[in-house]
CSV table of C-alpha atoms and ligand atoms in Angstrom, one decimal:
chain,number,residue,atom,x,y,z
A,49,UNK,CA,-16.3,-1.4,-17.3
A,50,UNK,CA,-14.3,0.0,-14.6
A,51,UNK,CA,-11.1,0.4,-16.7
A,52,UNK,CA,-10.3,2.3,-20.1
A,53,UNK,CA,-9.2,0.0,-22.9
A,54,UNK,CA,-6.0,1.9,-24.0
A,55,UNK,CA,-3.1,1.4,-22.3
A,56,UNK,CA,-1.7,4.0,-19.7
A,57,UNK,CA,1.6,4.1,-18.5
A,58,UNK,CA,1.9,4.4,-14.6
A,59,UNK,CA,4.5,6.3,-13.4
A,60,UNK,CA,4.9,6.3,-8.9
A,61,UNK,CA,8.2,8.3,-7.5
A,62,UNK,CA,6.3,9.0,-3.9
A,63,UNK,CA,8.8,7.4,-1.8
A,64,UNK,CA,11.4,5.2,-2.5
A,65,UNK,CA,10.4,2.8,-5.3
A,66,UNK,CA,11.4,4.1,-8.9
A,67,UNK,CA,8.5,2.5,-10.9
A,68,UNK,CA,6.4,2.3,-13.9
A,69,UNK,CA,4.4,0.0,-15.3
A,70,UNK,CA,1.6,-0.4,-18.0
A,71,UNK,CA,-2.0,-1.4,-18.0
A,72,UNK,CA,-4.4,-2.2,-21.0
A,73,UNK,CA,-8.0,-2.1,-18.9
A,74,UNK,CA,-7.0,-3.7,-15.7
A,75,UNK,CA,-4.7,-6.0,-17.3
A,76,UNK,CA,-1.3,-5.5,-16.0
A,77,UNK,CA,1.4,-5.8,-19.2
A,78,UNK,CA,4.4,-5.0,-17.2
A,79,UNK,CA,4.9,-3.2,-14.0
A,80,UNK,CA,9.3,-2.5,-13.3
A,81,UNK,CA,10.5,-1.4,-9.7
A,82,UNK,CA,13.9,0.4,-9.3
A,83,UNK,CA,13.7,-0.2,-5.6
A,84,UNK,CA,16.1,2.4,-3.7
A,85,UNK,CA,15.9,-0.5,-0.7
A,86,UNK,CA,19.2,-1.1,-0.2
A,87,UNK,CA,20.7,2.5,-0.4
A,88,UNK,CA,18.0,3.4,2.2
A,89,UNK,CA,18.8,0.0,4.3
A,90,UNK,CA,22.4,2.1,5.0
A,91,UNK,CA,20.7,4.6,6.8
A,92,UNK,CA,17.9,2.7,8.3
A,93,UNK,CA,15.4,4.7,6.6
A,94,UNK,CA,14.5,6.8,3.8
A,95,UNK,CA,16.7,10.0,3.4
A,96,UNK,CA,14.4,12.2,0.7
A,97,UNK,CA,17.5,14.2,-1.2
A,98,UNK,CA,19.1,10.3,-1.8
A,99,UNK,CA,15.9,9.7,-2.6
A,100,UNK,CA,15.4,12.1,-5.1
A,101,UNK,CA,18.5,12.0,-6.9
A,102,UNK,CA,18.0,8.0,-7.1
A,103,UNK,CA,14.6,8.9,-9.1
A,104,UNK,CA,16.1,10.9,-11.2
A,105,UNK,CA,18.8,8.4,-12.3
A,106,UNK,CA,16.2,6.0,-12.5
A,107,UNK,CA,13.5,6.6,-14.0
A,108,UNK,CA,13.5,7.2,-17.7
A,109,UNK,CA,15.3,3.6,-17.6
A,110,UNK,CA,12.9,2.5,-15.7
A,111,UNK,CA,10.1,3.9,-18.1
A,112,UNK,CA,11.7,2.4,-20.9
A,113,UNK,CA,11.7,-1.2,-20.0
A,114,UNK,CA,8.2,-0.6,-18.4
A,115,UNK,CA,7.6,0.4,-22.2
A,116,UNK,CA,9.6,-2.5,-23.9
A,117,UNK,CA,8.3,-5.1,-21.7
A,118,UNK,CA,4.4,-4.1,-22.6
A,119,UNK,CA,5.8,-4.0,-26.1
A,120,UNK,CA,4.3,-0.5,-26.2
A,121,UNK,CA,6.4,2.3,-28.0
A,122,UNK,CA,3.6,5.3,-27.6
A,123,UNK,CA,0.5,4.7,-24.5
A,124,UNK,CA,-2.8,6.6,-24.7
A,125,UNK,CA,-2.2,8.3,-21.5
A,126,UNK,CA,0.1,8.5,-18.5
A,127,UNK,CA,-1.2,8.4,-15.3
A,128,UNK,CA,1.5,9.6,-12.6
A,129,UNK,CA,1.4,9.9,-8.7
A,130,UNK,CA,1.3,13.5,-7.8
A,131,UNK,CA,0.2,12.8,-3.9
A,132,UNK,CA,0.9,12.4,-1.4
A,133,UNK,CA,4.1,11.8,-0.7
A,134,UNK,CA,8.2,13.0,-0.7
A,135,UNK,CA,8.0,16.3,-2.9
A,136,UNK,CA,11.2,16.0,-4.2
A,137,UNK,CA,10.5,12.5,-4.8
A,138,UNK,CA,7.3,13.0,-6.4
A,139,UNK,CA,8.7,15.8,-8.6
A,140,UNK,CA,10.8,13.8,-10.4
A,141,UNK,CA,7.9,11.8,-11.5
A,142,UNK,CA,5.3,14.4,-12.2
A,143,UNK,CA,8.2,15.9,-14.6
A,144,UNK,CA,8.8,13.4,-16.1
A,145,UNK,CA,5.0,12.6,-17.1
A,146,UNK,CA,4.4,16.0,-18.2
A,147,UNK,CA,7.5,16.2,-20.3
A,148,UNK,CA,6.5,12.7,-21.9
A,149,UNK,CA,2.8,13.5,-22.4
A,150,UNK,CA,3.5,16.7,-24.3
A,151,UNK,CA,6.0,15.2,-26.5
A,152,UNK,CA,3.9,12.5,-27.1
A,153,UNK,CA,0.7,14.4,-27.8
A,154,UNK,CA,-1.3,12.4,-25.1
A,155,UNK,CA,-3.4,13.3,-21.7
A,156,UNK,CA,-2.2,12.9,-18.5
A,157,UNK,CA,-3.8,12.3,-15.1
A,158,UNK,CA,-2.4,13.0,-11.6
A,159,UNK,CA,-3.5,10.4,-9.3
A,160,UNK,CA,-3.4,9.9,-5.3
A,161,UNK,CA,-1.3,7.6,-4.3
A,162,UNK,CA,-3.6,5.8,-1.5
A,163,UNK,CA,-6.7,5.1,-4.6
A,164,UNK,CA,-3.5,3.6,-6.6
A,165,UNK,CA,-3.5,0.7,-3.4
A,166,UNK,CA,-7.4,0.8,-2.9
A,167,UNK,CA,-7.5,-0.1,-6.8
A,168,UNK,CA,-4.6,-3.0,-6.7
A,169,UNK,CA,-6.4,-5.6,-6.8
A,170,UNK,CA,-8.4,-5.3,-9.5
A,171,UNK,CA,-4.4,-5.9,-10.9
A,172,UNK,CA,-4.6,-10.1,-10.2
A,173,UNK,CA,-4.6,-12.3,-13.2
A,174,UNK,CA,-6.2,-14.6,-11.4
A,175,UNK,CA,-9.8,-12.6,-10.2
A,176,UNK,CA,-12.4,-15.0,-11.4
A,177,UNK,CA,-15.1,-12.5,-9.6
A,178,UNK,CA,-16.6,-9.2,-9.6
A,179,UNK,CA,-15.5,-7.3,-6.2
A,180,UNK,CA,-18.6,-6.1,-5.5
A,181,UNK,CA,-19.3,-2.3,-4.1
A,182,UNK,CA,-20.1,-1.4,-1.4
A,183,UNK,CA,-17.2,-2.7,0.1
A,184,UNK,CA,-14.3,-2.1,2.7
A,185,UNK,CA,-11.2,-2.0,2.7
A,186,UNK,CA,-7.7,-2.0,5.3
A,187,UNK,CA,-5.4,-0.1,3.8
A,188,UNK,CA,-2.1,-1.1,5.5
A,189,UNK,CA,1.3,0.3,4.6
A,190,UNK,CA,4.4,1.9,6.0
A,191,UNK,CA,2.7,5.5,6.4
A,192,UNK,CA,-1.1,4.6,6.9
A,193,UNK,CA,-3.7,2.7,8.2
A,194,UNK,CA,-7.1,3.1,7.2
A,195,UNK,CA,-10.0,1.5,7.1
A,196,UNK,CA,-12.5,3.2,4.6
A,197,UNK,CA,-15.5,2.4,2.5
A,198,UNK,CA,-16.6,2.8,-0.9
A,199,UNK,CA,-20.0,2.7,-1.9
A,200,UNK,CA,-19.2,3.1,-5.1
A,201,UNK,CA,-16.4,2.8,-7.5
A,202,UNK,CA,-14.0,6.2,-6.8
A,203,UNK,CA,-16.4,6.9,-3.9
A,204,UNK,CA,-14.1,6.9,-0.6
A,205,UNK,CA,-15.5,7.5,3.4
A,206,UNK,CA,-12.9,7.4,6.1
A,207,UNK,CA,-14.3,5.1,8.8
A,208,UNK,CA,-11.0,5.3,10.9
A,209,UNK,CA,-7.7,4.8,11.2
A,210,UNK,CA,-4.5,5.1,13.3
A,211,UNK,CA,-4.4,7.5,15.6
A,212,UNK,CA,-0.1,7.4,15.7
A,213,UNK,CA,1.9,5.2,14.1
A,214,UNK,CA,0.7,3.0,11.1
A,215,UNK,CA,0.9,-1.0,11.2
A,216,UNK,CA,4.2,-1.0,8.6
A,217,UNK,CA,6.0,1.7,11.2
A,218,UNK,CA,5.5,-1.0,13.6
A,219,UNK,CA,6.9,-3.6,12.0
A,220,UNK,CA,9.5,-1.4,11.0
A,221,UNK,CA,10.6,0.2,14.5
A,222,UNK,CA,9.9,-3.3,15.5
A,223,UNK,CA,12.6,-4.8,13.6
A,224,UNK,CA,15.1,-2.1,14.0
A,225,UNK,CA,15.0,-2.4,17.8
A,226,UNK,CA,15.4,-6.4,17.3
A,227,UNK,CA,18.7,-5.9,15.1
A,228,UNK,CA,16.3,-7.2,11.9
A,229,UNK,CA,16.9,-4.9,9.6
A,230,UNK,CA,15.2,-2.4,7.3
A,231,UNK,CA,12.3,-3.0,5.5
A,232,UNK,CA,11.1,-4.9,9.0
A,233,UNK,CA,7.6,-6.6,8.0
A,234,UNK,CA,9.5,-9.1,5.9
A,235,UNK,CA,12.4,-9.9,8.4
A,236,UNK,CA,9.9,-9.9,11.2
A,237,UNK,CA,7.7,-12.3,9.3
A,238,UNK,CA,10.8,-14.4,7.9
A,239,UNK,CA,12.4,-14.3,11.8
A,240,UNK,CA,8.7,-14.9,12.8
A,241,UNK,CA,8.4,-18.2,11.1
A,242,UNK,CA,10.4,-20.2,13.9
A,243,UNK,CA,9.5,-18.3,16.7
A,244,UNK,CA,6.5,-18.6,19.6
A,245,UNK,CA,3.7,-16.1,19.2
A,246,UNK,CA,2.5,-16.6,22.4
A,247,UNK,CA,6.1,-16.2,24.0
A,248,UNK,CA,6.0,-12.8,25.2
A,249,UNK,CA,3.0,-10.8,26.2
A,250,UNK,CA,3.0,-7.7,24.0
A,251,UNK,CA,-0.5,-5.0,24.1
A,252,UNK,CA,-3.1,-4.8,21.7
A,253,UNK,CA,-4.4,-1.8,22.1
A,254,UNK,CA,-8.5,0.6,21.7
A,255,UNK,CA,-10.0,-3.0,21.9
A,256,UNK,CA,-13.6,-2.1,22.5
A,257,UNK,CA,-12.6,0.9,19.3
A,258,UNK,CA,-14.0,-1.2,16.4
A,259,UNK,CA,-12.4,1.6,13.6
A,260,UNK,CA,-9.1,2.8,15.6
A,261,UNK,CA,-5.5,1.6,15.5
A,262,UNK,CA,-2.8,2.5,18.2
A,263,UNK,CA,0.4,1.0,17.6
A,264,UNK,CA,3.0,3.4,19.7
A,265,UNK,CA,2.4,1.0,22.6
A,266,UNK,CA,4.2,-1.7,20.7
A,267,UNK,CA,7.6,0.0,20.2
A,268,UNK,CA,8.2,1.0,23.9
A,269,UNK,CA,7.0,-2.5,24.5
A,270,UNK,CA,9.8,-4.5,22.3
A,271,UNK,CA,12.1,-1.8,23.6
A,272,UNK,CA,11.1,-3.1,27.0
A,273,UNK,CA,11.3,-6.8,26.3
A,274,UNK,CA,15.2,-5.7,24.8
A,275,UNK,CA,15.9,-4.0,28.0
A,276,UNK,CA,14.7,-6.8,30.3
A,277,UNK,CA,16.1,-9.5,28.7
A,278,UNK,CA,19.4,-8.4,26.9
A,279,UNK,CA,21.5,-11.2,24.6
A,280,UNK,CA,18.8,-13.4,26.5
A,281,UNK,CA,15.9,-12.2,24.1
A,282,UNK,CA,14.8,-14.8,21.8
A,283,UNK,CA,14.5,-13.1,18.9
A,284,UNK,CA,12.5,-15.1,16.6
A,285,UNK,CA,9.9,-15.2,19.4
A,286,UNK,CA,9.8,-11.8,20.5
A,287,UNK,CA,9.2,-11.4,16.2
A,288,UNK,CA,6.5,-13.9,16.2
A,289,UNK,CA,4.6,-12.0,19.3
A,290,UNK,CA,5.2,-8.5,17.8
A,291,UNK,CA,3.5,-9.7,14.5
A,292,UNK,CA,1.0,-11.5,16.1
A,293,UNK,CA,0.2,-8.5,18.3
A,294,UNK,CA,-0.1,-6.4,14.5
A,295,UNK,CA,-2.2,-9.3,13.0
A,296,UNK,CA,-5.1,-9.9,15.7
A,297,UNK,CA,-5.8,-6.5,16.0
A,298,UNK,CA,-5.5,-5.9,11.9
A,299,UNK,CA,-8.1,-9.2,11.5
A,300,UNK,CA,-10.1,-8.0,14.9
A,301,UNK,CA,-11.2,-4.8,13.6
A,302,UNK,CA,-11.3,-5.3,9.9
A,303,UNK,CA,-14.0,-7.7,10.4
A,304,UNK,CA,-16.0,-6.1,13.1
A,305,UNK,CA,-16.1,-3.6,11.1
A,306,UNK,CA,-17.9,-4.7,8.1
A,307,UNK,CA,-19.7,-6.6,10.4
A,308,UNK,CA,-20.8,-3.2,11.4
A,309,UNK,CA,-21.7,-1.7,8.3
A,310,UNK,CA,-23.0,-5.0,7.1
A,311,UNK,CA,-20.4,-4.7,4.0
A,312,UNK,CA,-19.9,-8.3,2.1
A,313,UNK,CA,-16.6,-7.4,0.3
A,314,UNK,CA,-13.4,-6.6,2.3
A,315,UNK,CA,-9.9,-5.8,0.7
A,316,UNK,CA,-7.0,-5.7,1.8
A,317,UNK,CA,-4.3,-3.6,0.4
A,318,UNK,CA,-0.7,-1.4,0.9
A,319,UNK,CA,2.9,-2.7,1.8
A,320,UNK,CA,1.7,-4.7,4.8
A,321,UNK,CA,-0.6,-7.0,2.8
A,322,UNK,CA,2.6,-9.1,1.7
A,323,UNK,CA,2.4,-10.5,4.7
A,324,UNK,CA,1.4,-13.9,5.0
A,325,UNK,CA,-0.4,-14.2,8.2
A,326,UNK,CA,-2.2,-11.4,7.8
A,327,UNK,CA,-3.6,-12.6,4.5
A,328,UNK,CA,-4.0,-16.2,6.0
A,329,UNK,CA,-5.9,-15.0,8.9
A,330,UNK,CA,-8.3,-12.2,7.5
A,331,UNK,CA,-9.2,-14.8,4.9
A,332,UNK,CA,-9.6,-16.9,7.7
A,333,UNK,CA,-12.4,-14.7,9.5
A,334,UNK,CA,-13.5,-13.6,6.2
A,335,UNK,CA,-14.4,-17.3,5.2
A,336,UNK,CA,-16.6,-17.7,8.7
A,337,UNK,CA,-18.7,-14.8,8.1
A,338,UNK,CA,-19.4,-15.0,4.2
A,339,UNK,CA,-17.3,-12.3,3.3
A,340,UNK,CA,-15.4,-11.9,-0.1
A,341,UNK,CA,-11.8,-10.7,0.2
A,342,UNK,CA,-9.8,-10.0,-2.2
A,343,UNK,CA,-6.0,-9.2,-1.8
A,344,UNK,CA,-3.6,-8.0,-4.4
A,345,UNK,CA,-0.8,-10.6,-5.7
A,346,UNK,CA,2.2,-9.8,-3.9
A,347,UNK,CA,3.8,-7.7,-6.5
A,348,UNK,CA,1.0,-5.3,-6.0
A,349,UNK,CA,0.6,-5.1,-2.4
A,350,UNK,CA,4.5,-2.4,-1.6
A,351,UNK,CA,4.7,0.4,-4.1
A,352,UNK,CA,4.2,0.1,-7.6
A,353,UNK,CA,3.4,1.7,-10.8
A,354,UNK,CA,0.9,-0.9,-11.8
A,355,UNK,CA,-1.8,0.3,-9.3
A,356,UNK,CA,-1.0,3.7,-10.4
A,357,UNK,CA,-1.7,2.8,-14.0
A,358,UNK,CA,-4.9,1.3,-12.8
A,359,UNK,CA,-5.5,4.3,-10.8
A,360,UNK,CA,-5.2,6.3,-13.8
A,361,UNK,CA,-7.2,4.0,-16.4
A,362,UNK,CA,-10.5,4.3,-13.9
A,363,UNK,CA,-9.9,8.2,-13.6
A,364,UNK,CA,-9.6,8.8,-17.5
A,365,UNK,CA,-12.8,5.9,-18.2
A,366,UNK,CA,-14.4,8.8,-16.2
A,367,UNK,CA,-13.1,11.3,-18.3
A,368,UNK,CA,-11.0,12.9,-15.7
A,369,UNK,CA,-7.8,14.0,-17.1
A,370,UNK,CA,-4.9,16.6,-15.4
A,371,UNK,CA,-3.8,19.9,-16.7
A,372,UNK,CA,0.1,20.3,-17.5
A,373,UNK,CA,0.5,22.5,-14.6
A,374,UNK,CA,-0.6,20.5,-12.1
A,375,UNK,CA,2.3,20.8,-8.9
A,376,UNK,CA,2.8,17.4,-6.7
A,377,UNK,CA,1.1,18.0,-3.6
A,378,UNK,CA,3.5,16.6,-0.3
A,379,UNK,CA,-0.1,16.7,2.0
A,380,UNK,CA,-3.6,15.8,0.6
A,381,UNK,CA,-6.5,13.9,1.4
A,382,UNK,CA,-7.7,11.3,-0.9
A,383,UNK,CA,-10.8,12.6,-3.4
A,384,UNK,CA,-13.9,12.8,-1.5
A,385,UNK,CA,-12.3,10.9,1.6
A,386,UNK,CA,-15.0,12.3,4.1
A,387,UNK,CA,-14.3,11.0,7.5
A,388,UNK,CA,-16.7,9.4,9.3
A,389,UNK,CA,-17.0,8.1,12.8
B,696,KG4,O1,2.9,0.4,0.6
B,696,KG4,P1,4.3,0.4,0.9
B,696,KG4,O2,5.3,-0.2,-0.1
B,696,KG4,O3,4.8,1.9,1.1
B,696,KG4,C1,4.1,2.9,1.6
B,696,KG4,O4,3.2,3.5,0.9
B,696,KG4,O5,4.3,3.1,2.9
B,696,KG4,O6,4.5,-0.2,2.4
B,696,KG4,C2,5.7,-0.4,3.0
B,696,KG4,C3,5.5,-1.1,4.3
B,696,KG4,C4,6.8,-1.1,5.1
B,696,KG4,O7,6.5,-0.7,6.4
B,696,KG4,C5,7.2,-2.6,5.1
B,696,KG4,O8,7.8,-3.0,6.3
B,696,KG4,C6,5.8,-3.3,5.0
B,696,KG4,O9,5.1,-2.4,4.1
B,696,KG4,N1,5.9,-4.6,4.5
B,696,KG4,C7,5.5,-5.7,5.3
B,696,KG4,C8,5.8,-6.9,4.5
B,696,KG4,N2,6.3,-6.4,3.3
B,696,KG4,C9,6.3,-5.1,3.3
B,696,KG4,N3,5.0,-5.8,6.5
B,696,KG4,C10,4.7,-7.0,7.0
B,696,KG4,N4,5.0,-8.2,6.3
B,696,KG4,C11,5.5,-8.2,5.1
B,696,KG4,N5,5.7,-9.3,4.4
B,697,ZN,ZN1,2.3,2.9,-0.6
């Protein structure tokens, strides 16, 4: 049993999604998202004070219908994101957890925010298998992109990463410089769906680096293909080559690693595991090699309080529990996340 059997409310205000949500083991009973998206979309990105202030308006309505919807009035335990992330953001929900577990009598546990997306997917109704240990997983979002392995449940090793910006800053500046929009990865993947992948030639870079990402190159390189071909730019196409450039390397190095390592479980996890090629074509090379992979359903893949809660759950099973003074923490590197390379 991975999980504890009471139910824990899940509480995430790193960024720019309001949420909580409740678990019972690592069955999700609700899991509500106040998302900020469309204030943020104004500015093209996330300001932190709006950020902050939208928390704070939202989140004891959010907890309340996290609450209502679980048909829970009191949980066992809250389980709250205290890093990484915003601090202002993530203030709002530490507060708010420490203010609720004291009134309600019950334990609280500060959790990092990257084990609440290594643990999503044990958050799908619909696993019908063990994920077995040791196993690896991509952790692909809009601030990170890791590849790191576990051994053993809560056990973390940092096999590599990116070494600027992550795969969901890509899509991202990718978009923006297309005149897509903000969040990118879905408008590149929704303009991607009628374009050409193989239309425009776009780098994909540290080939022969089976653990390490670069995905700098990519920006200058749409900013290029804007420059060169003006109002003549197919967008949809230069979408499609820019997501195709994310995926094959994504796929590529995922699988060579645990090729590597000999590791027969891969998952794939964060904001960037919504998208649909990506999960098509791991599963794809996951399939050839015997591999297991297991992805999150899509409501658990972009910030959530769900995987928080589950976070949470396997942290208290352990008996792991947070004093009330605990401070969010802006910068900090996930338990026992030992690189290795
Ligand atoms: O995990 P997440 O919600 O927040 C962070 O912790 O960063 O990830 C957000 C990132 C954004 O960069 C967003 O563009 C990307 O996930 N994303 C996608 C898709 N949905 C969200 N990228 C590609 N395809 C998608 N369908
Ligand atoms: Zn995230």
């Amino acid at each position: 049993m991975m999980f504890w059997d009471q139910p824990v409310l899940g509480i995430e205000t790193s960024c720019d999604e309001t949420a909580a949500a409740v678990v019972v083991g690592r069955q999700v009973l609700s899991n509500v998202i106040a998302s900020q998206v469309d204030i943020h979309a104004k500015w093209g990105g996330v300001i932190p004070e709006v950020a902050a202030r939208q928390h704070v308006e939202s989140i004891l309505p959010v907890i309340q219908e996290a609450l209502t919807q679980a048909r829970i009035v009191r949980p066992a335990a809250i389980s709250v994101t205290d890093r990484p992330g915003l601090v202002g953001a993530l203030s709002v929900g530490v507060s708010a957890a420490k203010a609720l577990a004291k009134v309600w009598g019950i334990p609280m546990v500060g959790v990092h925010h990257l084990e609440g997306h290594l643990l999503s997917p044990w958050g799908d109704p619909d696993l019908r298998q063990e994920i077995d240990f040791p196993l690896l997983s991509l952790i692909v979002s809009g601030g990170h992109t890791e590849l790191v392995m576990s051994g053993q449940p809560g056990e973390y090793q940092h096999l590599g990463g990116t070494i600027d910006d992550a795969a969901g800053e890509a899509f991202d500046k990718g978009a923006r410089l297309l005149g897509l929009g903000y969040p990118g990865g879905k408008a590149i993947q929704n303009a991607a769906e009628s374009g050409d992948p193989k239309r425009y030639d776009l780098p994909r870079a540290l080939p022969d680096d089976p653990h390490n990402f670069s995905f700098s190159g990519l920006k200058t390189a749409v900013l290029r293909l804007v420059q060169i071909h003006g109002s003549n730019l197919n967008i949809n196409d230069a979408a499609a080559s820019l997501q195709a450039a994310i995926v094959d390397v994504l796929v590529k190095k995922t699988v060579a690693t645990a090729e590597l390592f000999n590791l027969k479980t891969v998952c794939l996890v964060g904001g960037v595991s919504a998208n649909k090629p990506l999960r098509t074509q791991l599963d794809a090379e996951c399939i050839r090699r015997g591999i297991s992979l297991f992805v999150p359903p899509f409501d658990l893949c972009t910030d959530n309080a769900a995987m928080i809660a589950l976070a949470g759950s396997f942290r208290i099973n352990r008996g792991e529990t947070t004093s009330f003074d605990v401070e969010p923490k802006p910068n900090a590197p996930l338990p026992g996340m030992i690189e290795a390379r």
